[in-house]
Each structure stands twice: as structure tokens, then as C-alpha cells.
Amino acid sequence: MRQWRLAGDKIILTNGCFDLLHVGHVRYLRAAKLLGGQVIVAVNSDASTRKLKGEGRPRVPGAERAEILAALSDVDAVTVFDALDVTELIRLLRPDIHAKGTDYTEENVPERDVVIACGGRVAIVGDPKDHSTTDLLRNDLLKNEVLRREWQKS
């Protein structure tokens, strides 16, 4: 990161659980990259994902989620963190931009005040929140339940 700063690159921080990677995640990360800088993705650890999303989550272990994200061309670095928010990472990394998805507004991003205090700004990026891992899993459970009932009838 130090080399990026010396080169004059902007540092863009994004964060999330990224439990099952879907098109909404890809569009979000692409939009963050289009802000014009080096994208660092902070991934919630298994423990913090479980606290945020509930039992049975994450479906994919943190190290694997980080590896998948690191393989994407729009991602320049990945870190896994244990907290429920990225406040401490913002204080440590002092990003120029903290990019959040469209389920937020610039005014209601939980870490907004810390970002501004550290000299950065918040940007809302990505497509409308039409995709979610929770919805994918819920739909999968419903389909499995329908199939199970159909199988029991036969």
C-alpha cells in the first residue's frame, strides 16, 4: 500500500461478507475499481459473518472467500477482519474512498464519520441491490423443499 501512495494512487476500501460470490458482488467491485484507484477488499471473518448473517453462515470459509476475491481483476488486495464493521481498518488504512453498495446512502454508511475524519470520502457504487446471498440461499431452500415434497408424493 505504501508503494501505491508513493505512486499517487488512490486507495479504495470496500468490505463485506462475500459468502457466495454473485453478479451483484462483481458489479460492486467493478464500480469501485472505476473510481480510479487500488481496491482493497476487507472480508468479514467466519466469526463476524456468523454474527451478521446467522447460524449456517458463512457457507464458504473466509480464506477461500479471500482467495476468490483476490483472483478478480478489479481487486488489488484482500484482507480478512474479525470486527462487525471496518472502523479500525479505516483508521489504519486511511482510504481516500470507502466504497459501499447501493443498499446504503452516503449519509447512512456506518463508518462515514470515521472516513471523513481520516480525510476520505464515501462513494456508493454498484447496481441496485437486486442480488443477495441470503436470497439465493433462501430460494435454494424453497426449491429443495418443493422437490422434497414432490418426491414424498411419488
C-alpha atoms as an extended CHARMM CRD file, in Angstrom:
* protein
*
       154  EXT
         1         1  MET       CA              0.0000000000        0.0000000000        0.0000000000  PROA      1               0.0000000000
         2         2  ARG       CA              2.8910000000        2.3120000000        0.7220000000  PROA      2               0.0000000000
         3         3  GLN       CA              4.0890000000        1.9280000000       -2.8870000000  PROA      3               0.0000000000
         4         4  TRP       CA              0.6270000000        2.8420000000       -4.1510000000  PROA      4               0.0000000000
         5         5  ARG       CA              0.5950000000        6.0030000000       -2.0690000000  PROA      5               0.0000000000
         6         6  LEU       CA              4.0840000000        6.9470000000       -3.2720000000  PROA      6               0.0000000000
         7         7  ALA       CA              2.8930000000        6.4370000000       -6.8480000000  PROA      7               0.0000000000
         8         8  GLY       CA             -0.0260000000        8.7850000000       -6.1960000000  PROA      8               0.0000000000
         9         9  ASP       CA             -2.6760000000        6.0740000000       -6.4370000000  PROA      9               0.0000000000
        10        10  LYS       CA             -5.9750000000        6.4780000000       -4.6320000000  PROA      10              0.0000000000
        11        11  ILE       CA             -6.7870000000        3.8060000000       -2.0660000000  PROA      11              0.0000000000
        12        12  ILE       CA            -10.3500000000        2.4950000000       -2.2420000000  PROA      12              0.0000000000
        13        13  LEU       CA            -11.6470000000        0.3080000000        0.5780000000  PROA      13              0.0000000000
        14        14  THR       CA            -14.6770000000       -1.9530000000        0.1890000000  PROA      14              0.0000000000
        15        15  ASN       CA            -15.9790000000       -4.5260000000        2.6060000000  PROA      15              0.0000000000
        16        16  GLY       CA            -18.4760000000       -7.3000000000        3.0660000000  PROA      16              0.0000000000
        17        17  CYS       CA            -19.0370000000      -10.9800000000        3.7510000000  PROA      17              0.0000000000
        18        18  PHE       CA            -18.9190000000      -12.1030000000        0.0910000000  PROA      18              0.0000000000
        19        19  ASP       CA            -20.1890000000      -15.5100000000        1.2010000000  PROA      19              0.0000000000
        20        20  LEU       CA            -21.3370000000      -16.8080000000       -2.1900000000  PROA      20              0.0000000000
        21        21  LEU       CA            -19.9440000000      -14.6160000000       -4.9330000000  PROA      21              0.0000000000
        22        22  HSD       CA            -22.6780000000      -13.4300000000       -7.3070000000  PROA      22              0.0000000000
        23        23  VAL       CA            -23.1000000000      -10.8810000000      -10.0970000000  PROA      23              0.0000000000
        24        24  GLY       CA            -24.0500000000       -8.1280000000       -7.6340000000  PROA      24              0.0000000000
        25        25  HSD       CA            -20.6570000000       -8.5270000000       -5.9570000000  PROA      25              0.0000000000
        26        26  VAL       CA            -18.8360000000       -8.4410000000       -9.2900000000  PROA      26              0.0000000000
        27        27  ARG       CA            -20.6670000000       -5.2750000000      -10.3680000000  PROA      27              0.0000000000
        28        28  TYR       CA            -19.9940000000       -3.6630000000       -6.9890000000  PROA      28              0.0000000000
        29        29  LEU       CA            -16.2660000000       -4.3850000000       -7.1830000000  PROA      29              0.0000000000
        30        30  ARG       CA            -16.0640000000       -3.2630000000      -10.8200000000  PROA      30              0.0000000000
        31        31  ALA       CA            -17.7690000000        0.0320000000       -9.9170000000  PROA      31              0.0000000000
        32        32  ALA       CA            -15.3420000000        0.5070000000       -7.0190000000  PROA      32              0.0000000000
        33        33  LYS       CA            -12.4070000000       -0.0070000000       -9.3880000000  PROA      33              0.0000000000
        34        34  LEU       CA            -13.8800000000        2.5350000000      -11.8130000000  PROA      34              0.0000000000
        35        35  LEU       CA            -13.4400000000        5.1800000000       -9.1050000000  PROA      35              0.0000000000
        36        36  GLY       CA             -9.8070000000        5.1270000000      -10.2150000000  PROA      36              0.0000000000
        37        37  GLY       CA             -7.5170000000        3.5970000000       -7.6600000000  PROA      37              0.0000000000
        38        38  GLN       CA             -6.2880000000        0.4880000000       -5.9170000000  PROA      38              0.0000000000
        39        39  VAL       CA             -9.1620000000       -1.5630000000       -4.4880000000  PROA      39              0.0000000000
        40        40  ILE       CA             -8.6880000000       -3.2330000000       -1.1290000000  PROA      40              0.0000000000
        41        41  VAL       CA            -11.4760000000       -5.6260000000       -0.1500000000  PROA      41              0.0000000000
        42        42  ALA       CA            -11.9860000000       -6.2740000000        3.5480000000  PROA      42              0.0000000000
        43        43  VAL       CA            -13.7620000000       -9.6050000000        4.0290000000  PROA      43              0.0000000000
        44        44  ASN       CA            -15.6260000000      -10.4240000000        7.2200000000  PROA      44              0.0000000000
        45        45  SER       CA            -14.1050000000      -13.3890000000        9.0380000000  PROA      45              0.0000000000
        46        46  ASP       CA            -16.1260000000      -16.5300000000        9.5730000000  PROA      46              0.0000000000
        47        47  ALA       CA            -16.9720000000      -15.4300000000       13.1250000000  PROA      47              0.0000000000
        48        48  SER       CA            -18.1200000000      -11.9360000000       12.1570000000  PROA      48              0.0000000000
        49        49  THR       CA            -20.0790000000      -13.2890000000        9.1690000000  PROA      49              0.0000000000
        50        50  ARG       CA            -21.8690000000      -15.6910000000       11.5190000000  PROA      50              0.0000000000
        51        51  LYS       CA            -22.7100000000      -12.8100000000       13.8790000000  PROA      51              0.0000000000
        52        52  LEU       CA            -24.0270000000      -10.7060000000       11.0000000000  PROA      52              0.0000000000
        53        53  LYS       CA            -25.8020000000      -13.3870000000        8.9490000000  PROA      53              0.0000000000
        54        54  GLY       CA            -26.7010000000      -16.0800000000       11.4930000000  PROA      54              0.0000000000
        55        55  GLU       CA            -26.0340000000      -19.7690000000       12.0320000000  PROA      55              0.0000000000
        56        56  GLY       CA            -25.1290000000      -21.7420000000        8.9470000000  PROA      56              0.0000000000
        57        57  ARG       CA            -23.1660000000      -18.8550000000        7.5050000000  PROA      57              0.0000000000
        58        58  PRO       CA            -20.7420000000      -18.4390000000        6.0000000000  PROA      58              0.0000000000
        59        59  ARG       CA            -21.1510000000      -21.2620000000        3.5280000000  PROA      59              0.0000000000
        60        60  VAL       CA            -17.6230000000      -20.6720000000        2.1890000000  PROA      60              0.0000000000
        61        61  PRO       CA            -14.6740000000      -20.3530000000        4.6430000000  PROA      61              0.0000000000
        62        62  GLY       CA            -13.0240000000      -16.9330000000        4.9430000000  PROA      62              0.0000000000
        63        63  ALA       CA             -9.6830000000      -17.9650000000        3.4540000000  PROA      63              0.0000000000
        64        64  GLU       CA            -11.4480000000      -19.3150000000        0.3660000000  PROA      64              0.0000000000
        65        65  ARG       CA            -13.6310000000      -16.2090000000        0.0350000000  PROA      65              0.0000000000
        66        66  ALA       CA            -10.4820000000      -14.0870000000        0.1970000000  PROA      66              0.0000000000
        67        67  GLU       CA             -8.7300000000      -16.2410000000       -2.4070000000  PROA      67              0.0000000000
        68        68  ILE       CA            -11.6640000000      -15.9900000000       -4.8160000000  PROA      68              0.0000000000
        69        69  LEU       CA            -11.8450000000      -12.2080000000       -4.4350000000  PROA      69              0.0000000000
        70        70  ALA       CA             -8.0760000000      -11.8330000000       -4.8750000000  PROA      70              0.0000000000
        71        71  ALA       CA             -8.3780000000      -13.6020000000       -8.2390000000  PROA      71              0.0000000000
        72        72  LEU       CA            -10.6920000000      -10.9060000000       -9.6210000000  PROA      72              0.0000000000
        73        73  SER       CA             -9.0670000000       -8.3150000000      -11.8830000000  PROA      73              0.0000000000
        74        74  ASP       CA            -10.8330000000       -5.4100000000      -10.1670000000  PROA      74              0.0000000000
        75        75  VAL       CA             -9.3710000000       -6.3450000000       -6.7660000000  PROA      75              0.0000000000
        76        76  ASP       CA             -5.8390000000       -5.3000000000       -5.8570000000  PROA      76              0.0000000000
        77        77  ALA       CA             -5.6380000000       -6.6040000000       -2.2830000000  PROA      77              0.0000000000
        78        78  VAL       CA             -7.7530000000       -8.5440000000        0.1960000000  PROA      78              0.0000000000
        79        79  THR       CA             -7.7420000000       -8.6940000000        3.9650000000  PROA      79              0.0000000000
        80        80  VAL       CA             -9.9160000000      -10.6550000000        6.3810000000  PROA      80              0.0000000000
        81        81  PHE       CA            -11.1360000000       -8.8650000000        9.5110000000  PROA      81              0.0000000000
        82        82  ASP       CA            -12.9320000000      -10.0010000000       12.6740000000  PROA      82              0.0000000000
        83        83  ALA       CA            -14.9200000000       -6.9030000000       13.6330000000  PROA      83              0.0000000000
        84        84  LEU       CA            -18.5440000000       -6.2560000000       12.6890000000  PROA      84              0.0000000000
        85        85  ASP       CA            -17.5630000000       -3.0780000000       10.8470000000  PROA      85              0.0000000000
        86        86  VAL       CA            -14.4060000000       -1.6950000000        9.2390000000  PROA      86              0.0000000000
        87        87  THR       CA            -13.9020000000        1.3040000000       11.5190000000  PROA      87              0.0000000000
        88        88  GLU       CA            -10.4920000000        0.1530000000       12.7630000000  PROA      88              0.0000000000
        89        89  LEU       CA             -9.3310000000       -0.7410000000        9.2480000000  PROA      89              0.0000000000
        90        90  ILE       CA            -10.3270000000        2.7200000000        8.0570000000  PROA      90              0.0000000000
        91        91  ARG       CA             -8.2570000000        4.2710000000       10.8440000000  PROA      91              0.0000000000
        92        92  LEU       CA             -5.3240000000        2.0360000000        9.9040000000  PROA      92              0.0000000000
        93        93  LEU       CA             -5.5110000000        2.2710000000        6.0930000000  PROA      93              0.0000000000
        94        94  ARG       CA             -6.9110000000        5.8250000000        5.7860000000  PROA      94              0.0000000000
        95        95  PRO       CA             -8.5250000000        5.1460000000        2.3800000000  PROA      95              0.0000000000
        96        96  ASP       CA             -9.2130000000        8.0020000000        0.0190000000  PROA      96              0.0000000000
        97        97  ILE       CA            -12.5750000000        6.4260000000       -0.7330000000  PROA      97              0.0000000000
        98        98  HSD       CA            -14.7280000000        3.9830000000        1.2030000000  PROA      98              0.0000000000
        99        99  ALA       CA            -16.9900000000        2.3270000000       -1.3720000000  PROA      99              0.0000000000
       100       100  LYS       CA            -20.2880000000        0.8300000000       -0.2360000000  PROA      100             0.0000000000
       101       101  GLY       CA            -23.1230000000       -0.8490000000       -2.1140000000  PROA      101             0.0000000000
       102       102  THR       CA            -26.4440000000        0.6430000000       -3.1220000000  PROA      102             0.0000000000
       103       103  ASP       CA            -28.1790000000       -0.7060000000       -0.0460000000  PROA      103             0.0000000000
       104       104  TYR       CA            -26.6090000000        2.3500000000        1.6260000000  PROA      104             0.0000000000
       105       105  THR       CA            -26.6850000000        6.0840000000        1.0190000000  PROA      105             0.0000000000
       106       106  GLU       CA            -23.7010000000        8.3460000000        1.6000000000  PROA      106             0.0000000000
       107       107  GLU       CA            -25.4390000000        9.5930000000        4.7390000000  PROA      107             0.0000000000
       108       108  ASN       CA            -26.1660000000        6.2260000000        6.3960000000  PROA      108             0.0000000000
       109       109  VAL       CA            -22.8670000000        4.3750000000        5.8900000000  PROA      109             0.0000000000
       110       110  PRO       CA            -21.9960000000        3.3090000000        9.4660000000  PROA      110             0.0000000000
       111       111  GLU       CA            -18.3050000000        4.2720000000        9.1420000000  PROA      111             0.0000000000
       112       112  ARG       CA            -18.9750000000        7.5870000000        7.3510000000  PROA      112             0.0000000000
       113       113  ASP       CA            -17.7790000000        9.8790000000       10.1540000000  PROA      113             0.0000000000
       114       114  VAL       CA            -14.5530000000        7.9160000000       10.5940000000  PROA      114             0.0000000000
       115       115  VAL       CA            -13.8730000000        8.0020000000        6.8340000000  PROA      115             0.0000000000
       116       116  ILE       CA            -14.3250000000       11.7840000000        6.7720000000  PROA      116             0.0000000000
       117       117  ALA       CA            -12.2170000000       12.2400000000        9.9280000000  PROA      117             0.0000000000
       118       118  CYS       CA             -9.4310000000       10.3050000000        8.1960000000  PROA      118             0.0000000000
       119       119  GLY       CA             -9.5850000000       12.5990000000        5.1610000000  PROA      119             0.0000000000
       120       120  GLY       CA            -11.5520000000       10.3080000000        2.8710000000  PROA      120             0.0000000000
       121       121  ARG       CA            -14.9870000000       10.2750000000        1.3200000000  PROA      121             0.0000000000
       122       122  VAL       CA            -17.7770000000        7.7390000000        0.9280000000  PROA      122             0.0000000000
       123       123  ALA       CA            -18.9370000000        6.5820000000       -2.5110000000  PROA      123             0.0000000000
       124       124  ILE       CA            -21.9950000000        4.4660000000       -3.2460000000  PROA      124             0.0000000000
       125       125  VAL       CA            -21.2850000000        2.0580000000       -6.1030000000  PROA      125             0.0000000000
       126       126  GLY       CA            -22.7230000000       -0.9160000000       -7.9360000000  PROA      126             0.0000000000
       127       127  ASP       CA            -26.0580000000       -1.8340000000       -9.3750000000  PROA      127             0.0000000000
       128       128  PRO       CA            -29.3510000000       -1.7990000000       -7.4570000000  PROA      128             0.0000000000
       129       129  LYS       CA            -29.4500000000       -4.3030000000       -4.6080000000  PROA      129             0.0000000000
       130       130  ASP       CA            -31.3090000000       -6.9380000000       -6.6520000000  PROA      130             0.0000000000
       131       131  HSD       CA            -28.9410000000       -9.7550000000       -5.6960000000  PROA      131             0.0000000000
       132       132  SER       CA            -28.0670000000      -11.1580000000       -2.3020000000  PROA      132             0.0000000000
       133       133  THR       CA            -26.5180000000      -14.3250000000       -0.9740000000  PROA      133             0.0000000000
       134       134  THR       CA            -29.2920000000      -14.5570000000        1.6230000000  PROA      134             0.0000000000
       135       135  ASP       CA            -31.9240000000      -14.5090000000       -1.1380000000  PROA      135             0.0000000000
       136       136  LEU       CA            -30.0060000000      -17.0990000000       -3.1700000000  PROA      136             0.0000000000
       137       137  LEU       CA            -29.8340000000      -19.4260000000       -0.1810000000  PROA      137             0.0000000000
       138       138  ARG       CA            -33.4840000000      -18.8460000000        0.7240000000  PROA      138             0.0000000000
       139       139  ASN       CA            -34.5840000000      -19.6040000000       -2.8600000000  PROA      139             0.0000000000
       140       140  ASP       CA            -32.4280000000      -22.7280000000       -2.8860000000  PROA      140             0.0000000000
       141       141  LEU       CA            -34.0220000000      -23.9320000000        0.3580000000  PROA      141             0.0000000000
       142       142  LEU       CA            -37.5090000000      -23.3110000000       -1.0620000000  PROA      142             0.0000000000
       143       143  LYS       CA            -36.6960000000      -25.2250000000       -4.2470000000  PROA      143             0.0000000000
       144       144  ASN       CA            -35.2880000000      -28.1100000000       -2.2180000000  PROA      144             0.0000000000
       145       145  GLU       CA            -38.4120000000      -28.1700000000       -0.0520000000  PROA      145             0.0000000000
       146       146  VAL       CA            -40.6560000000      -28.2910000000       -3.1350000000  PROA      146             0.0000000000
       147       147  LEU       CA            -38.5690000000      -31.1210000000       -4.6030000000  PROA      147             0.0000000000
       148       148  ARG       CA            -38.6600000000      -32.9980000000       -1.2970000000  PROA      148             0.0000000000
       149       149  ARG       CA            -42.4640000000      -32.7420000000       -1.1460000000  PROA      149             0.0000000000
       150       150  GLU       CA            -42.7880000000      -33.8540000000       -4.7690000000  PROA      150             0.0000000000
       151       151  TRP       CA            -40.5240000000      -36.8090000000       -4.0820000000  PROA      151             0.0000000000
       152       152  GLN       CA            -42.5660000000      -37.7790000000       -0.9930000000  PROA      152             0.0000000000
       153       153  LYS       CA            -45.7740000000      -37.7470000000       -3.0660000000  PROA      153             0.0000000000
       154       154  SER       CA            -44.3550000000      -40.1720000000       -5.6090000000  PROA      154             0.0000000000
